[in-house]
mmCIF file of C-alpha atoms in Angstrom:
data_model
loop_
_atom_site.group_PDB
_atom_site.id
_atom_site.type_symbol
_atom_site.label_atom_id
_atom_site.label_comp_id
_atom_site.label_asym_id
_atom_site.label_seq_id
_atom_site.Cartn_x
_atom_site.Cartn_y
_atom_site.Cartn_z
ATOM 1 C CA UNK A 1 -4.169 2.402 -24.775
ATOM 2 C CA UNK A 2 -5.396 2.722 -21.007
ATOM 3 C CA UNK A 3 -5.570 -0.982 -20.349
ATOM 4 C CA UNK A 4 -2.189 -1.645 -22.254
ATOM 5 C CA UNK A 5 -0.299 0.725 -20.060
ATOM 6 C CA UNK A 6 -1.853 -1.234 -16.807
ATOM 7 C CA UNK A 7 -0.013 -4.263 -17.955
ATOM 8 C CA UNK A 8 2.892 -2.519 -17.480
ATOM 9 C CA UNK A 9 1.731 -1.762 -13.795
ATOM 10 C CA UNK A 10 0.871 -5.481 -13.497
ATOM 11 C CA UNK A 11 4.440 -6.515 -14.518
ATOM 12 C CA UNK A 12 5.972 -3.751 -12.167
ATOM 13 C CA UNK A 13 3.935 -4.916 -8.956
ATOM 14 C CA UNK A 14 4.822 -9.219 -9.633
ATOM 15 C CA UNK A 15 8.291 -7.787 -9.981
ATOM 16 C CA UNK A 16 8.260 -5.895 -6.185
ATOM 17 C CA UNK A 17 6.856 -9.043 -4.967
ATOM 18 C CA UNK A 18 9.183 -11.238 -6.563
ATOM 19 C CA UNK A 19 12.131 -8.649 -4.965
ATOM 20 C CA UNK A 20 10.379 -8.983 -1.442
ATOM 21 C CA UNK A 21 10.626 -12.900 -1.357
ATOM 22 C CA UNK A 22 13.929 -13.300 -2.522
ATOM 23 C CA UNK A 23 15.532 -11.446 0.458
ATOM 24 C CA UNK A 24 14.263 -13.120 3.273
ATOM 25 C CA UNK A 25 17.867 -13.522 4.715
ATOM 26 C CA UNK A 26 17.686 -9.571 5.357
ATOM 27 C CA UNK A 27 14.116 -9.409 6.313
ATOM 28 C CA UNK A 28 15.240 -6.350 8.843
ATOM 29 C CA UNK A 29 15.983 -4.651 5.811
ATOM 30 C CA UNK A 30 13.055 -5.476 3.422
ATOM 31 C CA UNK A 31 10.850 -4.200 6.431
ATOM 32 C CA UNK A 32 12.674 -1.281 6.862
ATOM 33 C CA UNK A 33 12.604 -0.324 2.954
ATOM 34 C CA UNK A 34 8.854 -1.287 2.966
ATOM 35 C CA UNK A 35 8.008 1.435 5.515
ATOM 36 C CA UNK A 36 9.876 4.097 3.991
ATOM 37 C CA UNK A 37 7.919 3.107 0.547
ATOM 38 C CA UNK A 38 4.751 3.103 2.606
ATOM 39 C CA UNK A 39 5.323 6.448 4.300
ATOM 40 C CA UNK A 40 6.443 7.934 1.246
ATOM 41 C CA UNK A 41 3.477 6.836 -0.888
ATOM 42 C CA UNK A 42 1.424 8.005 2.126
ATOM 43 C CA UNK A 43 3.005 11.310 2.728
ATOM 44 C CA UNK A 44 4.070 12.317 -0.997
ATOM 45 C CA UNK A 45 1.510 10.578 -3.315
ATOM 46 C CA UNK A 46 -1.897 9.925 -1.704
ATOM 47 C CA UNK A 47 -2.554 12.627 0.835
ATOM 48 C CA UNK A 48 -1.783 15.282 -1.400
ATOM 49 C CA UNK A 49 -3.886 13.879 -4.259
ATOM 50 C CA UNK A 50 -6.732 13.320 -1.642
ATOM 51 C CA UNK A 51 -6.771 17.183 -0.778
ATOM 52 C CA UNK A 52 -6.645 18.244 -4.319
ATOM 53 C CA UNK A 53 -9.560 16.029 -5.206
ATOM 54 C CA UNK A 54 -11.865 15.684 -2.091
ATOM 55 C CA UNK A 55 -11.669 19.936 -1.979
ATOM 56 C CA UNK A 56 -14.579 20.352 0.844
ATOM 57 C CA UNK A 57 -14.135 21.028 4.252
ATOM 58 C CA UNK A 58 -16.095 19.571 7.232
ATOM 59 C CA UNK A 59 -15.906 22.621 10.263
ATOM 60 C CA UNK A 60 -12.886 24.217 9.066
ATOM 61 C CA UNK A 61 -10.606 21.021 8.255
ATOM 62 C CA UNK A 62 -10.399 19.313 4.811
ATOM 63 C CA UNK A 63 -12.745 16.293 4.388
ATOM 64 C CA UNK A 64 -9.570 14.404 2.984
ATOM 65 C CA UNK A 65 -7.482 14.731 6.119
ATOM 66 C CA UNK A 66 -10.814 13.907 8.285
ATOM 67 C CA UNK A 67 -11.098 10.297 6.599
ATOM 68 C CA UNK A 68 -7.400 10.259 6.725
ATOM 69 C CA UNK A 69 -7.487 10.300 10.468
ATOM 70 C CA UNK A 70 -10.440 7.911 10.191
ATOM 71 C CA UNK A 71 -8.566 5.757 8.437
ATOM 72 C CA UNK A 72 -5.762 5.522 10.773
ATOM 73 C CA UNK A 73 -7.920 4.877 13.852
ATOM 74 C CA UNK A 74 -9.982 2.329 11.963
ATOM 75 C CA UNK A 75 -6.744 0.355 11.279
ATOM 76 C CA UNK A 76 -5.937 0.244 14.833
ATOM 77 C CA UNK A 77 -9.668 -0.755 15.832
ATOM 78 C CA UNK A 78 -9.774 -3.660 13.425
ATOM 79 C CA UNK A 79 -6.433 -4.690 14.755
ATOM 80 C CA UNK A 80 -7.328 -4.625 18.075
ATOM 81 C CA UNK A 81 -10.642 -6.525 17.734
ATOM 82 C CA UNK A 82 -9.263 -8.841 15.770
ATOM 83 C CA UNK A 83 -6.775 -9.716 18.237
ATOM 84 C CA UNK A 84 -8.928 -10.063 20.956
ATOM 85 C CA UNK A 85 -11.661 -12.238 18.998
ATOM 86 C CA UNK A 86 -8.515 -14.545 18.267
ATOM 87 C CA UNK A 87 -7.700 -14.653 21.880
ATOM 88 C CA UNK A 88 -11.250 -15.573 23.063
ATOM 89 C CA UNK A 89 -11.352 -18.519 20.660
ATOM 90 C CA UNK A 90 -8.105 -19.449 21.689
ATOM 91 C CA UNK A 91 -6.372 -19.322 18.431
ATOM 92 C CA UNK A 92 -2.627 -18.237 18.395
ATOM 93 C CA UNK A 93 -1.039 -15.418 17.159
ATOM 94 C CA UNK A 94 1.886 -14.796 15.027
ATOM 95 C CA UNK A 95 4.449 -12.955 16.781
ATOM 96 C CA UNK A 96 1.759 -11.095 18.676
ATOM 97 C CA UNK A 97 -0.060 -10.451 14.809
ATOM 98 C CA UNK A 98 -3.307 -11.516 13.901
ATOM 99 C CA UNK A 99 -3.023 -13.047 10.130
ATOM 100 C CA UNK A 100 -6.262 -11.480 9.286
ATOM 101 C CA UNK A 101 -5.250 -7.938 9.316
ATOM 102 C CA UNK A 102 -2.266 -8.641 7.133
ATOM 103 C CA UNK A 103 -5.241 -9.997 4.475
ATOM 104 C CA UNK A 104 -7.236 -7.063 5.474
ATOM 105 C CA UNK A 105 -4.419 -4.847 4.400
ATOM 106 C CA UNK A 106 -3.231 -6.409 1.700
ATOM 107 C CA UNK A 107 -6.926 -6.082 0.351
ATOM 108 C CA UNK A 108 -6.927 -2.608 0.970
ATOM 109 C CA UNK A 109 -3.989 -2.436 -1.104
ATOM 110 C CA UNK A 110 -4.901 -4.203 -4.257
ATOM 111 C CA UNK A 111 -8.675 -1.636 -3.875
ATOM 112 C CA UNK A 112 -5.708 1.270 -4.122
ATOM 113 C CA UNK A 113 -4.040 -0.330 -7.430
ATOM 114 C CA UNK A 114 -7.870 -0.829 -8.929
ATOM 115 C CA UNK A 115 -7.843 2.828 -8.239
ATOM 116 C CA UNK A 116 -4.719 3.319 -9.904
ATOM 117 C CA UNK A 117 -6.210 1.628 -12.900
ATOM 118 C CA UNK A 118 -8.962 3.828 -12.674
ATOM 119 C CA UNK A 119 -6.602 6.707 -12.777
ATOM 120 C CA UNK A 120 -5.134 5.891 -15.604
ATOM 121 C CA UNK A 121 -8.176 5.378 -17.660
ATOM 122 C CA UNK A 122 -9.629 8.562 -17.033
ATOM 123 C CA UNK A 123 -6.635 10.395 -17.303
ATOM 124 C CA UNK A 124 -6.252 8.996 -20.835
ATOM 125 C CA UNK A 125 -9.777 9.789 -21.633
ATOM 126 C CA UNK A 126 -8.879 13.841 -20.795
ATOM 127 C CA UNK A 127 -5.817 13.234 -23.434
ATOM 128 C CA UNK A 128 -2.826 11.316 -23.999
ATOM 129 C CA UNK A 129 -0.380 13.640 -22.532
ATOM 130 C CA UNK A 130 -2.350 13.753 -18.979
ATOM 131 C CA UNK A 131 -2.597 9.920 -19.734
ATOM 132 C CA UNK A 132 1.043 9.374 -20.086
ATOM 133 C CA UNK A 133 2.048 11.227 -16.673
ATOM 134 C CA UNK A 134 -0.254 9.355 -14.842
ATOM 135 C CA UNK A 135 0.660 5.950 -16.386
ATOM 136 C CA UNK A 136 4.235 6.831 -15.431
ATOM 137 C CA UNK A 137 3.633 7.455 -11.686
ATOM 138 C CA UNK A 138 1.374 4.543 -11.057
ATOM 139 C CA UNK A 139 3.687 2.151 -13.045
ATOM 140 C CA UNK A 140 6.437 3.468 -11.098
ATOM 141 C CA UNK A 141 5.205 3.348 -7.820
ATOM 142 C CA UNK A 142 3.359 -0.364 -8.215
ATOM 143 C CA UNK A 143 7.120 -1.610 -7.741
ATOM 144 C CA UNK A 144 6.558 -0.483 -3.985
ATOM 145 C CA UNK A 145 2.716 -1.832 -4.125
ATOM 146 C CA UNK A 146 3.988 -5.156 -4.795
ATOM 147 C CA UNK A 147 6.568 -5.260 -2.437
ATOM 148 C CA UNK A 148 4.559 -3.915 0.290
ATOM 149 C CA UNK A 149 1.393 -6.507 -0.357
ATOM 150 C CA UNK A 150 3.713 -9.454 -0.266
ATOM 151 C CA UNK A 151 5.751 -8.011 2.837
ATOM 152 C CA UNK A 152 2.931 -7.258 4.918
ATOM 153 C CA UNK A 153 0.890 -10.378 4.170
ATOM 154 C CA UNK A 154 3.794 -12.427 5.308
ATOM 155 C CA UNK A 155 4.796 -10.132 8.276
ATOM 156 C CA UNK A 156 1.254 -11.055 9.861
ATOM 157 C CA UNK A 157 2.295 -15.050 9.606
ATOM 158 C CA UNK A 158 0.180 -16.073 6.714
ATOM 159 C CA UNK A 159 1.282 -18.476 4.236
ATOM 160 C CA UNK A 160 3.385 -18.156 1.340
ATOM 161 C CA UNK A 161 0.770 -19.029 -0.912
ATOM 162 C CA UNK A 162 -1.985 -16.579 0.380
ATOM 163 C CA UNK A 163 0.941 -13.648 0.305
ATOM 164 C CA UNK A 164 1.179 -14.814 -3.569
ATOM 165 C CA UNK A 165 -2.628 -14.811 -4.128
ATOM 166 C CA UNK A 166 -2.913 -11.313 -3.013
ATOM 167 C CA UNK A 167 0.178 -10.187 -4.855
ATOM 168 C CA UNK A 168 -1.407 -11.742 -8.173
ATOM 169 C CA UNK A 169 -4.504 -9.967 -7.023
ATOM 170 C CA UNK A 170 -2.921 -6.481 -6.644
ATOM 171 C CA UNK A 171 -0.936 -7.233 -9.936
ATOM 172 C CA UNK A 172 -4.283 -7.795 -12.101
ATOM 173 C CA UNK A 173 -6.269 -5.003 -10.069
ATOM 174 C CA UNK A 174 -4.737 -2.028 -12.279
ATOM 175 C CA UNK A 175 -5.749 -3.668 -15.453
ATOM 176 C CA UNK A 176 -9.248 -4.362 -14.193
ATOM 177 C CA UNK A 177 -9.262 -0.374 -12.828
ATOM 178 C CA UNK A 178 -8.599 0.588 -16.494
ATOM 179 C CA UNK A 179 -10.668 -1.452 -18.147
ATOM 180 C CA UNK A 180 -13.912 -0.567 -16.267
ATOM 181 C CA UNK A 181 -13.496 3.058 -17.208
ATOM 182 C CA UNK A 182 -14.656 2.007 -20.135
ATOM 183 C CA UNK A 183 -18.210 1.639 -18.634
ATOM 184 C CA UNK A 184 -18.256 4.368 -15.798
ATOM 185 C CA UNK A 185 -16.224 7.164 -14.009
ATOM 186 C CA UNK A 186 -15.627 7.688 -10.217
ATOM 187 C CA UNK A 187 -16.472 11.309 -8.889
ATOM 188 C CA UNK A 188 -13.517 13.226 -7.994
ATOM 189 C CA UNK A 189 -14.736 13.960 -4.385
ATOM 190 C CA UNK A 190 -15.357 10.402 -3.666
ATOM 191 C CA UNK A 191 -12.069 9.113 -5.350
ATOM 192 C CA UNK A 192 -10.158 11.549 -2.907
ATOM 193 C CA UNK A 193 -12.117 10.643 0.248
ATOM 194 C CA UNK A 194 -11.126 6.920 -0.577
ATOM 195 C CA UNK A 195 -7.301 8.058 -0.909
ATOM 196 C CA UNK A 196 -7.522 9.954 2.232
ATOM 197 C CA UNK A 197 -9.154 7.377 4.354
ATOM 198 C CA UNK A 198 -6.880 4.508 2.628
ATOM 199 C CA UNK A 199 -3.879 6.729 3.043
ATOM 200 C CA UNK A 200 -4.256 6.927 7.074
ATOM 201 C CA UNK A 201 -4.566 3.005 7.553
ATOM 202 C CA UNK A 202 -1.634 2.476 5.628
ATOM 203 C CA UNK A 203 0.300 5.042 7.661
ATOM 204 C CA UNK A 204 -0.665 3.100 10.837
ATOM 205 C CA UNK A 205 0.612 -0.275 9.370
ATOM 206 C CA UNK A 206 3.789 1.531 8.437
ATOM 207 C CA UNK A 207 4.377 3.530 11.586
ATOM 208 C CA UNK A 208 2.793 0.892 14.266
ATOM 209 C CA UNK A 209 3.627 -2.403 12.651
ATOM 210 C CA UNK A 210 6.321 -2.518 10.174
ATOM 211 C CA UNK A 211 8.896 0.085 11.193
ATOM 212 C CA UNK A 212 8.957 -1.381 14.596
ATOM 213 C CA UNK A 213 9.321 -4.745 13.263
ATOM 214 C CA UNK A 214 12.205 -3.810 11.258
ATOM 215 C CA UNK A 215 14.233 -2.397 14.232
ATOM 216 C CA UNK A 216 13.126 -4.813 16.649
ATOM 217 C CA UNK A 217 15.698 -7.487 16.180
ATOM 218 C CA UNK A 218 18.264 -5.369 13.975
ATOM 219 C CA UNK A 219 18.496 -2.060 15.217
ATOM 220 C CA UNK A 220 20.912 -1.351 12.514
ATOM 221 C CA UNK A 221 21.888 1.875 10.551
ATOM 222 C CA UNK A 222 21.483 -0.040 7.592
ATOM 223 C CA UNK A 223 17.950 -0.626 8.349
ATOM 224 C CA UNK A 224 17.102 3.369 8.871
ATOM 225 C CA UNK A 225 19.141 3.763 5.725
ATOM 226 C CA UNK A 226 16.700 1.612 3.844
ATOM 227 C CA UNK A 227 13.635 3.529 5.514
ATOM 228 C CA UNK A 228 14.878 7.002 4.245
ATOM 229 C CA UNK A 229 15.872 5.623 0.705
ATOM 230 C CA UNK A 230 12.388 4.154 0.439
ATOM 231 C CA UNK A 231 10.751 7.446 1.294
ATOM 232 C CA UNK A 232 13.401 9.196 -1.108
ATOM 233 C CA UNK A 233 12.257 6.752 -4.087
ATOM 234 C CA UNK A 234 8.996 7.861 -3.802
ATOM 235 C CA UNK A 235 9.706 11.408 -3.607
ATOM 236 C CA UNK A 236 11.686 10.824 -6.835
ATOM 237 C CA UNK A 237 9.001 8.994 -8.595
ATOM 238 C CA UNK A 238 6.245 11.761 -7.821
ATOM 239 C CA UNK A 239 8.930 14.525 -8.768
ATOM 240 C CA UNK A 240 9.521 12.823 -12.091
ATOM 241 C CA UNK A 241 5.646 12.260 -12.679
ATOM 242 C CA UNK A 242 4.957 16.150 -12.060
#
């Protein structure tokens, strides 16, 4: 049952990626929406789950928050190191952006989607009602995952075929994750730590890259509205799932 439900996440992820590539003439709106979706996923979905799952504190600070900050800083460090490496070897960046950063971010999205599949499988092990609730949340926000995976890969100058490859990997990841729960389970604290770390990295990409790019050439009110709409959509999804 968990694998069957994960197939719905597969289709929703592809739908999100298809939408992202079909609206290239409104790129600033796409990026504005992607930034809002990423902000909503981090602040309203990933971080609350991480705080609840991780539980423990380190010097008075929840471990999930420490890893959240670590993820943010690591994303910044990786981007700068890759930029320096590219410059040292005389390679060209795409509008000041390093393609490897986009692929790394997309790979992180794939990892997150795999964990979504694991969450579906684990929830169905608890019971049908729990599994249905978790599946609803995952399937709904996988549209945003597909949208963001394709958008961020292309934003950093990667070829369309690479963006599509990452999109299909992201779509397949929940199915693989759900199937894996037939063989093992992930400790709750480890899952919370991962979600906190991934949330920090994702927030960096949204705040430092996606949203500035969205407003760079088209500082329009419609772009801002798309960002707000993206965050509000995730709020709606989380509210329905609860």
